[in-house]
CSV table of C-alpha atoms in Angstrom, one decimal:
chain,number,residue,atom,x,y,z
E,1,UNK,CA,-42.2,-31.0,-29.7
E,2,UNK,CA,-40.5,-29.4,-26.5
E,3,UNK,CA,-37.6,-27.1,-26.4
E,4,UNK,CA,-35.9,-30.2,-25.4
E,5,UNK,CA,-36.6,-32.0,-28.1
E,6,UNK,CA,-35.6,-28.8,-30.4
E,7,UNK,CA,-32.0,-28.7,-29.4
E,8,UNK,CA,-31.2,-32.8,-29.8
E,9,UNK,CA,-32.8,-32.8,-33.4
E,10,UNK,CA,-30.1,-29.8,-33.9
E,11,UNK,CA,-27.1,-31.1,-35.6
E,12,UNK,CA,-24.0,-31.1,-33.4
E,13,UNK,CA,-22.3,-28.5,-35.1
E,14,UNK,CA,-25.4,-25.8,-36.0
E,15,UNK,CA,-25.6,-26.0,-31.9
E,16,UNK,CA,-21.8,-25.4,-31.2
E,17,UNK,CA,-22.0,-22.7,-33.9
E,18,UNK,CA,-25.3,-20.9,-31.6
E,19,UNK,CA,-23.7,-21.9,-28.6
E,20,UNK,CA,-20.6,-19.7,-29.5
E,21,UNK,CA,-22.0,-17.1,-31.4
E,22,UNK,CA,-24.1,-16.1,-28.4
E,23,UNK,CA,-21.8,-16.6,-25.5
E,24,UNK,CA,-20.7,-13.1,-23.8
E,25,UNK,CA,-17.3,-14.7,-22.7
E,26,UNK,CA,-14.3,-15.6,-24.6
E,27,UNK,CA,-14.2,-19.5,-25.8
E,28,UNK,CA,-12.2,-21.5,-28.3
E,29,UNK,CA,-12.2,-25.0,-29.6
E,30,UNK,CA,-9.1,-26.8,-29.8
E,31,UNK,CA,-8.1,-30.0,-30.9
E,32,UNK,CA,-5.7,-32.7,-29.9
E,33,UNK,CA,-2.9,-30.8,-31.8
E,34,UNK,CA,-3.6,-27.6,-30.4
E,35,UNK,CA,-4.7,-26.6,-33.7
E,36,UNK,CA,-7.9,-24.2,-33.8
E,37,UNK,CA,-11.3,-24.9,-34.6
E,38,UNK,CA,-13.5,-23.0,-33.5
E,39,UNK,CA,-13.4,-19.2,-32.2
E,40,UNK,CA,-16.6,-17.1,-31.4
E,41,UNK,CA,-16.5,-13.3,-31.7
E,42,UNK,CA,-15.7,-12.4,-28.4
E,43,UNK,CA,-12.4,-14.4,-28.5
E,44,UNK,CA,-11.7,-13.2,-31.6
E,45,UNK,CA,-11.6,-9.7,-31.0
E,46,UNK,CA,-10.0,-10.1,-27.9
E,47,UNK,CA,-6.7,-12.3,-30.0
E,48,UNK,CA,-6.9,-10.4,-33.1
E,49,UNK,CA,-7.6,-13.8,-35.1
E,50,UNK,CA,-8.8,-13.0,-38.2
E,51,UNK,CA,-11.4,-16.1,-40.2
E,52,UNK,CA,-9.5,-17.2,-42.4
E,53,UNK,CA,-6.6,-18.0,-39.8
E,54,UNK,CA,-8.9,-20.0,-38.1
E,55,UNK,CA,-7.2,-23.5,-39.2
E,56,UNK,CA,-3.7,-21.8,-39.2
E,57,UNK,CA,-4.0,-20.5,-35.9
E,58,UNK,CA,-2.6,-22.5,-32.9
E,59,UNK,CA,-3.5,-22.5,-29.0
E,60,UNK,CA,0.2,-21.9,-28.1
E,61,UNK,CA,0.4,-18.9,-30.5
E,62,UNK,CA,-2.8,-17.7,-28.3
E,63,UNK,CA,-1.5,-18.9,-25.2
E,64,UNK,CA,1.9,-19.2,-25.4
E,65,UNK,CA,2.1,-21.0,-21.6
E,66,UNK,CA,-0.4,-23.9,-23.4
E,67,UNK,CA,0.6,-26.6,-26.3
E,68,UNK,CA,-0.8,-30.2,-27.2
E,69,UNK,CA,1.0,-32.8,-26.0
E,70,UNK,CA,0.1,-36.6,-26.4
E,71,UNK,CA,-4.1,-35.5,-27.2
E,72,UNK,CA,-3.8,-33.1,-24.4
E,73,UNK,CA,-3.0,-29.8,-23.2
E,74,UNK,CA,0.0,-29.5,-21.2
E,75,UNK,CA,2.5,-26.3,-19.7
E,76,UNK,CA,5.2,-25.3,-21.9
E,77,UNK,CA,8.3,-26.5,-20.6
E,78,UNK,CA,9.4,-22.9,-20.1
E,79,UNK,CA,6.5,-21.9,-17.9
E,80,UNK,CA,5.8,-25.2,-16.5
E,81,UNK,CA,7.5,-24.5,-13.0
E,82,UNK,CA,6.1,-20.9,-12.8
E,83,UNK,CA,2.4,-21.4,-13.5
E,84,UNK,CA,0.1,-20.4,-11.2
E,85,UNK,CA,-4.0,-20.4,-10.5
E,86,UNK,CA,-5.9,-17.8,-10.2
E,87,UNK,CA,-6.7,-18.4,-6.3
E,88,UNK,CA,-2.3,-17.7,-6.0
E,89,UNK,CA,-2.2,-21.7,-5.9
E,90,UNK,CA,-0.1,-24.2,-8.0
E,91,UNK,CA,-1.6,-24.9,-11.0
E,92,UNK,CA,0.6,-28.0,-11.7
E,93,UNK,CA,-0.6,-31.3,-10.5
E,94,UNK,CA,2.1,-32.9,-8.4
E,95,UNK,CA,2.0,-36.7,-9.4
E,96,UNK,CA,4.8,-37.8,-11.6
E,97,UNK,CA,1.9,-39.3,-13.7
E,98,UNK,CA,0.2,-35.6,-14.7
E,99,UNK,CA,3.4,-33.9,-14.3
E,100,UNK,CA,3.2,-30.9,-16.9
E,101,UNK,CA,-0.5,-31.4,-17.6
E,102,UNK,CA,-2.8,-28.2,-17.6
E,103,UNK,CA,-5.5,-29.4,-14.8
E,104,UNK,CA,-8.9,-29.0,-16.3
E,105,UNK,CA,-11.8,-27.1,-15.3
E,106,UNK,CA,-9.5,-24.8,-12.7
E,107,UNK,CA,-9.3,-20.9,-13.5
E,108,UNK,CA,-5.2,-20.4,-14.4
E,109,UNK,CA,-4.1,-17.0,-14.5
E,110,UNK,CA,-1.8,-16.2,-17.3
E,111,UNK,CA,-0.8,-14.0,-20.0
E,112,UNK,CA,-2.4,-13.9,-24.1
E,113,UNK,CA,-1.1,-13.0,-26.9
E,114,UNK,CA,-2.9,-10.9,-29.5
E,115,UNK,CA,-1.7,-11.1,-33.2
E,116,UNK,CA,0.2,-8.1,-33.1
E,117,UNK,CA,2.2,-9.3,-30.3
E,118,UNK,CA,0.3,-7.5,-27.5
E,119,UNK,CA,0.4,-8.8,-24.6
E,120,UNK,CA,-2.4,-9.0,-21.7
E,121,UNK,CA,-2.9,-10.7,-19.1
E,122,UNK,CA,-6.0,-13.5,-18.6
E,123,UNK,CA,-7.7,-16.5,-16.7
E,124,UNK,CA,-7.9,-19.3,-18.6
E,125,UNK,CA,-9.7,-22.2,-17.9
E,126,UNK,CA,-9.8,-25.7,-20.0
E,127,UNK,CA,-12.4,-28.2,-20.0
E,128,UNK,CA,-12.4,-31.4,-22.2
E,129,UNK,CA,-15.3,-30.9,-25.1
E,130,UNK,CA,-15.2,-34.2,-27.1
E,131,UNK,CA,-13.9,-37.7,-26.7
E,132,UNK,CA,-12.0,-40.6,-29.1
E,133,UNK,CA,-10.5,-39.1,-32.4
E,134,UNK,CA,-12.6,-36.0,-32.2
E,135,UNK,CA,-10.7,-35.3,-28.9
E,136,UNK,CA,-11.2,-31.5,-28.7
E,137,UNK,CA,-11.0,-29.0,-25.7
E,138,UNK,CA,-12.9,-25.6,-24.9
E,139,UNK,CA,-10.7,-22.9,-23.6
E,140,UNK,CA,-12.5,-20.6,-21.5
E,141,UNK,CA,-10.8,-16.4,-21.6
E,142,UNK,CA,-11.6,-14.0,-19.2
E,143,UNK,CA,-9.2,-10.6,-20.1
E,144,UNK,CA,-7.8,-9.0,-16.7
E,145,UNK,CA,-6.7,-6.2,-18.9
E,146,UNK,CA,-9.4,-3.8,-17.2
E,147,UNK,CA,-9.5,-5.4,-13.7
E,148,UNK,CA,-5.8,-4.1,-14.2
E,149,UNK,CA,-6.3,-1.0,-15.5
E,150,UNK,CA,-9.3,-0.4,-12.4
E,151,UNK,CA,-6.9,-1.7,-9.4
E,152,UNK,CA,-4.3,0.4,-10.5
E,153,UNK,CA,-6.0,3.4,-10.5
E,154,UNK,CA,-7.3,2.3,-6.9
E,155,UNK,CA,-4.1,2.1,-5.9
E,156,UNK,CA,-3.3,5.2,-6.8
E,157,UNK,CA,-6.3,7.1,-5.2
E,158,UNK,CA,-5.4,5.0,-2.3
E,159,UNK,CA,-1.7,6.5,-2.2
E,160,UNK,CA,-3.5,10.2,-3.1
E,161,UNK,CA,-5.3,9.6,0.3
E,162,UNK,CA,-3.1,8.4,2.6
E,163,UNK,CA,-0.6,11.8,0.7
E,164,UNK,CA,-3.9,13.9,1.5
E,165,UNK,CA,-3.8,12.7,5.2
E,166,UNK,CA,-0.1,14.0,5.2
E,167,UNK,CA,-0.5,17.2,3.6
E,168,UNK,CA,-3.9,17.6,6.6
E,169,UNK,CA,-1.7,16.5,9.4
E,170,UNK,CA,1.1,19.6,8.7
E,171,UNK,CA,-2.0,22.0,7.6
E,172,UNK,CA,-2.8,21.8,11.1
E,173,UNK,CA,0.1,22.4,12.4
E,174,UNK,CA,1.7,25.4,10.0
E,175,UNK,CA,1.3,28.1,12.9
E,176,UNK,CA,3.0,26.1,15.0
E,177,UNK,CA,5.8,25.0,12.3
E,178,UNK,CA,6.5,28.6,11.3
E,179,UNK,CA,7.0,29.8,15.2
E,180,UNK,CA,9.6,26.3,15.8
E,181,UNK,CA,11.4,27.5,12.4
E,182,UNK,CA,11.5,31.4,12.8
E,183,UNK,CA,12.9,30.6,16.3
E,184,UNK,CA,16.4,29.2,15.2
E,185,UNK,CA,16.2,31.5,12.4
E,186,UNK,CA,15.6,34.8,14.8
E,187,UNK,CA,18.7,33.3,17.2
E,188,UNK,CA,21.2,32.9,14.5
E,189,UNK,CA,20.3,36.1,13.2
E,190,UNK,CA,21.4,37.9,16.8
E,191,UNK,CA,24.1,36.0,16.9
E,192,UNK,CA,26.0,37.2,13.5
E,193,UNK,CA,24.4,40.6,14.3
E,194,UNK,CA,26.3,39.9,18.0
E,195,UNK,CA,29.7,39.5,15.9
E,196,UNK,CA,29.2,42.1,13.4
E,197,UNK,CA,28.5,44.2,16.3
E,198,UNK,CA,31.7,43.0,18.2
E,199,UNK,CA,34.0,43.1,15.5
E,200,UNK,CA,33.4,46.3,14.8
E,201,UNK,CA,33.6,47.8,18.4
E,202,UNK,CA,36.9,46.0,18.5
E,203,UNK,CA,39.1,44.8,15.5
E,204,UNK,CA,40.9,43.3,17.7
E,205,UNK,CA,38.5,41.2,19.2
E,206,UNK,CA,39.6,37.8,20.4
E,207,UNK,CA,39.2,35.3,17.3
E,208,UNK,CA,37.6,32.5,19.7
E,209,UNK,CA,34.7,35.0,21.1
E,210,UNK,CA,33.8,35.4,17.6
E,211,UNK,CA,34.0,31.9,15.9
E,212,UNK,CA,31.9,30.8,19.1
E,213,UNK,CA,29.4,33.3,18.4
E,214,UNK,CA,29.2,32.4,14.4
E,215,UNK,CA,29.4,28.4,15.8
E,216,UNK,CA,26.0,28.6,17.4
E,217,UNK,CA,24.4,31.0,15.1
E,218,UNK,CA,25.7,27.9,12.6
E,219,UNK,CA,24.1,25.3,15.1
E,220,UNK,CA,21.1,27.2,15.1
E,221,UNK,CA,20.6,28.0,10.9
E,222,UNK,CA,21.0,23.8,11.6
E,223,UNK,CA,18.1,23.1,13.5
E,224,UNK,CA,16.0,25.5,11.4
E,225,UNK,CA,17.0,23.1,8.2
E,226,UNK,CA,16.9,19.7,10.4
E,227,UNK,CA,13.2,20.4,10.9
E,228,UNK,CA,12.2,21.7,7.1
E,229,UNK,CA,14.4,18.7,6.2
E,230,UNK,CA,11.8,16.5,8.2
E,231,UNK,CA,8.9,17.7,6.4
E,232,UNK,CA,10.0,17.4,2.6
E,233,UNK,CA,11.1,13.2,3.9
E,234,UNK,CA,7.4,13.6,6.1
E,235,UNK,CA,5.6,15.5,3.0
E,236,UNK,CA,7.0,14.0,-0.1
E,237,UNK,CA,4.8,11.9,-2.5
E,238,UNK,CA,4.8,8.3,-4.5
E,239,UNK,CA,4.0,5.2,-3.8
E,240,UNK,CA,4.2,2.6,-1.4
E,241,UNK,CA,8.2,2.1,-0.3
E,242,UNK,CA,9.3,-0.9,1.9
E,243,UNK,CA,12.7,-1.3,3.1
E,244,UNK,CA,13.9,-2.4,6.5
E,245,UNK,CA,14.3,0.0,9.0
E,246,UNK,CA,15.1,0.2,12.6
E,247,UNK,CA,11.4,0.5,14.0
E,248,UNK,CA,12.7,2.2,17.4
E,249,UNK,CA,14.1,5.5,15.0
E,250,UNK,CA,11.1,5.6,12.7
E,251,UNK,CA,8.9,6.0,15.7
E,252,UNK,CA,11.3,8.4,17.5
E,253,UNK,CA,11.8,10.5,14.1
E,254,UNK,CA,8.1,10.9,13.9
E,255,UNK,CA,7.2,11.8,17.7
E,256,UNK,CA,10.0,14.9,17.5
E,257,UNK,CA,7.8,16.2,14.8
E,258,UNK,CA,4.8,15.8,16.0
E,259,UNK,CA,5.4,17.2,19.1
E,260,UNK,CA,6.7,19.8,17.8
E,261,UNK,CA,5.7,23.3,20.0
E,262,UNK,CA,4.3,21.1,22.2
E,263,UNK,CA,6.6,22.8,24.9
E,264,UNK,CA,4.6,25.8,24.5
E,265,UNK,CA,1.8,24.3,26.2
E,266,UNK,CA,3.5,22.5,28.8
E,267,UNK,CA,3.0,19.2,28.1
E,268,UNK,CA,6.4,16.6,28.5
E,269,UNK,CA,7.1,13.8,26.3
E,270,UNK,CA,8.9,10.4,27.1
E,271,UNK,CA,9.9,7.9,25.6
E,272,UNK,CA,10.7,4.0,26.3
E,273,UNK,CA,11.5,2.3,23.4
E,274,UNK,CA,12.3,-1.2,23.8
E,275,UNK,CA,16.4,-1.7,22.5
E,276,UNK,CA,15.3,-5.1,21.8
E,277,UNK,CA,12.6,-4.1,18.6
E,278,UNK,CA,14.4,-5.0,15.7
E,279,UNK,CA,14.6,-3.8,12.1
E,280,UNK,CA,11.0,-4.2,9.9
E,281,UNK,CA,10.1,-4.3,6.5
E,282,UNK,CA,7.8,-1.0,6.8
E,283,UNK,CA,7.2,1.9,4.4
E,284,UNK,CA,9.0,4.5,6.8
E,285,UNK,CA,7.0,7.3,5.6
E,286,UNK,CA,3.5,6.0,5.9
E,287,UNK,CA,4.2,4.4,9.7
E,288,UNK,CA,5.6,8.0,10.7
E,289,UNK,CA,3.0,9.0,9.5
E,290,UNK,CA,0.7,7.1,11.8
E,291,UNK,CA,2.7,8.3,14.5
E,292,UNK,CA,2.4,11.9,13.6
E,293,UNK,CA,-1.5,11.5,14.4
E,294,UNK,CA,-1.6,9.8,17.0
E,295,UNK,CA,1.1,12.3,19.0
E,296,UNK,CA,-0.7,15.5,17.5
E,297,UNK,CA,-4.0,13.7,18.6
E,298,UNK,CA,-2.6,13.7,22.2
E,299,UNK,CA,-1.8,16.9,22.2
E,300,UNK,CA,-4.4,18.4,20.9
E,301,UNK,CA,-6.1,16.5,23.4
E,302,UNK,CA,-4.2,17.6,26.3
E,303,UNK,CA,-3.7,21.2,25.6
E,304,UNK,CA,-7.8,22.1,27.3
E,305,UNK,CA,-5.9,20.2,29.9
E,306,UNK,CA,-5.9,21.7,33.5
E,307,UNK,CA,-3.9,19.2,35.1
E,308,UNK,CA,0.2,18.2,34.2
E,309,UNK,CA,0.4,16.7,30.6
E,310,UNK,CA,2.0,14.1,29.6
E,311,UNK,CA,2.6,11.8,26.7
E,312,UNK,CA,4.4,8.5,26.7
E,313,UNK,CA,5.8,7.1,23.5
E,314,UNK,CA,6.7,3.4,24.2
E,315,UNK,CA,8.0,0.3,22.0
E,316,UNK,CA,8.4,-3.4,22.5
E,317,UNK,CA,7.6,-6.7,21.7
E,318,UNK,CA,4.1,-8.7,22.0
E,319,UNK,CA,4.8,-12.1,20.7
E,320,UNK,CA,5.1,-12.5,17.1
E,321,UNK,CA,4.3,-8.4,16.8
E,322,UNK,CA,6.0,-5.0,17.3
E,323,UNK,CA,3.6,-3.4,19.6
E,324,UNK,CA,4.0,0.7,19.7
E,325,UNK,CA,1.8,3.0,22.2
E,326,UNK,CA,1.4,6.4,22.8
E,327,UNK,CA,0.0,7.1,25.8
E,328,UNK,CA,-1.4,10.7,27.3
E,329,UNK,CA,-3.2,12.2,30.8
E,330,UNK,CA,-5.3,14.4,28.8
E,331,UNK,CA,-9.7,13.8,29.8
E,332,UNK,CA,-9.7,10.1,27.2
E,333,UNK,CA,-12.2,9.5,24.7
E,334,UNK,CA,-16.2,9.8,24.5
E,335,UNK,CA,-17.1,6.2,24.8
E,336,UNK,CA,-19.9,7.0,21.7
E,337,UNK,CA,-17.0,7.7,20.3
E,338,UNK,CA,-14.4,5.3,21.2
E,339,UNK,CA,-16.5,2.6,19.0
E,340,UNK,CA,-16.7,4.3,15.6
E,341,UNK,CA,-13.3,6.1,16.6
E,342,UNK,CA,-11.5,4.7,13.0
E,343,UNK,CA,-14.6,5.0,10.2
E,344,UNK,CA,-13.9,8.0,7.7
E,345,UNK,CA,-15.3,11.4,9.2
E,346,UNK,CA,-15.3,10.3,13.1
E,347,UNK,CA,-13.6,13.7,14.3
E,348,UNK,CA,-13.4,15.3,18.1
E,349,UNK,CA,-12.3,18.6,16.4
E,350,UNK,CA,-14.1,21.2,15.7
E,351,UNK,CA,-12.1,21.8,12.0
E,352,UNK,CA,-10.6,18.5,11.7
E,353,UNK,CA,-12.0,16.2,8.8
E,354,UNK,CA,-12.4,12.8,10.8
E,355,UNK,CA,-9.7,11.5,8.2
E,356,UNK,CA,-6.1,11.1,10.1
E,357,UNK,CA,-7.3,7.4,12.3
E,358,UNK,CA,-9.0,6.0,9.2
E,359,UNK,CA,-5.7,6.6,7.3
E,360,UNK,CA,-3.6,5.3,9.8
E,361,UNK,CA,-5.8,1.6,9.8
E,362,UNK,CA,-5.9,1.9,6.4
E,363,UNK,CA,-1.6,1.7,6.2
E,364,UNK,CA,-1.4,-0.2,9.9
E,365,UNK,CA,-3.7,-3.1,8.4
E,366,UNK,CA,-1.6,-2.9,4.5
E,367,UNK,CA,1.1,-3.7,6.9
E,368,UNK,CA,-0.4,-6.7,7.9
E,369,UNK,CA,-0.9,-5.2,11.4
E,370,UNK,CA,-3.9,-3.6,13.6
E,371,UNK,CA,-4.3,-0.2,15.4
E,372,UNK,CA,-6.9,0.7,18.4
E,373,UNK,CA,-8.0,2.9,21.2
E,374,UNK,CA,-8.8,2.3,24.8
E,375,UNK,CA,-9.1,4.7,27.9
E,376,UNK,CA,-7.0,4.3,30.8
E,377,UNK,CA,-7.7,3.2,34.3
E,378,UNK,CA,-5.8,6.3,35.4
E,379,UNK,CA,-6.8,8.9,33.0
E,380,UNK,CA,-6.3,9.5,29.9
E,381,UNK,CA,-6.5,7.5,26.5
E,382,UNK,CA,-4.3,5.1,24.8
E,383,UNK,CA,-3.4,4.1,21.1
E,384,UNK,CA,-2.1,1.1,20.2
E,385,UNK,CA,-0.2,-0.3,16.8
E,386,UNK,CA,0.6,-3.9,16.5
E,387,UNK,CA,2.9,-4.1,13.5
E,388,UNK,CA,4.1,-8.1,12.7
E,389,UNK,CA,7.4,-9.7,12.8
E,390,UNK,CA,7.5,-11.9,10.8
E,391,UNK,CA,9.7,-10.1,8.1
E,392,UNK,CA,11.8,-8.2,10.2
E,393,UNK,CA,16.0,-8.6,11.0
E,394,UNK,CA,17.3,-9.0,14.1
């Protein structure tokens, strides 16, 4: 007797029981009235259904988005407009004749409810398992709880990596930043010292001259405070927060931060920012991280250059995209490095880790854009960041 003949000789009830017991995924059988007729151990554990409740349990209790209606499985009235298929499309048929019915043999992303009332995300596939008086429906369920937790963990790690990139960028600038902050604080101290000496030598000193010295000291303190404030905003930790921001302001602020101390190396900077660029929906800190990385790379490339050193930062429209360019007149990028420039651990710096450009690419692509680099015909390199304008405000 063949294996096929043995299966045919098994009673249908025994065959169903065998399949349910052996299945690695959650499976339930419901009748045309929505009553639970059979459930395998995986589904019983998933939903917390006790064997003695099998006859009383209903599909709508475990999957509230579904209900039995006229011998078919339909969407409940409260969920009929918002259910979606697992691939992101509408799960409900558009024809009037089938309005409200659940599409069979398709994956649907819905919410399950355990016997204790705990909700969890899942994918459900409903198929027809019987006809006529004994109309049955099979319900296959895949729990997405672990996958959702994994997605959250991956997102957290991604945010940690992006933040680490900001920390690394600022770590490389530590001595420069310290010098830039020390300068205005020293100047403020000198102004205050001069005011104190002048007031001591001449009690009848013109108040306007004293006020002028105090105002200069105050301006220097504000300058140092501004550097620290920009650093704190740039270094803040947190998840992605998107909002509408004027792109030119975002680029200008980030470039100025990255140019901190560049004047000591005789590096000139220029800005050509298109005033027609609208506000764009972005994570401001993340996009500024990209600009800081690009400008700092240009500064590093120019430090060793002997000719006139210049960095230009520009913005303009490129079709449906906003284009940001960072150009320098340095030595350019070696051909063997150019092809793998945005890969992790690719660096031309002696102490660099090679993560800045890789992180920048991740940020830009997460915003729906792209980033590229080329050598300029007139010498030097140019980095281009393109961001979509589809979510911009005019």
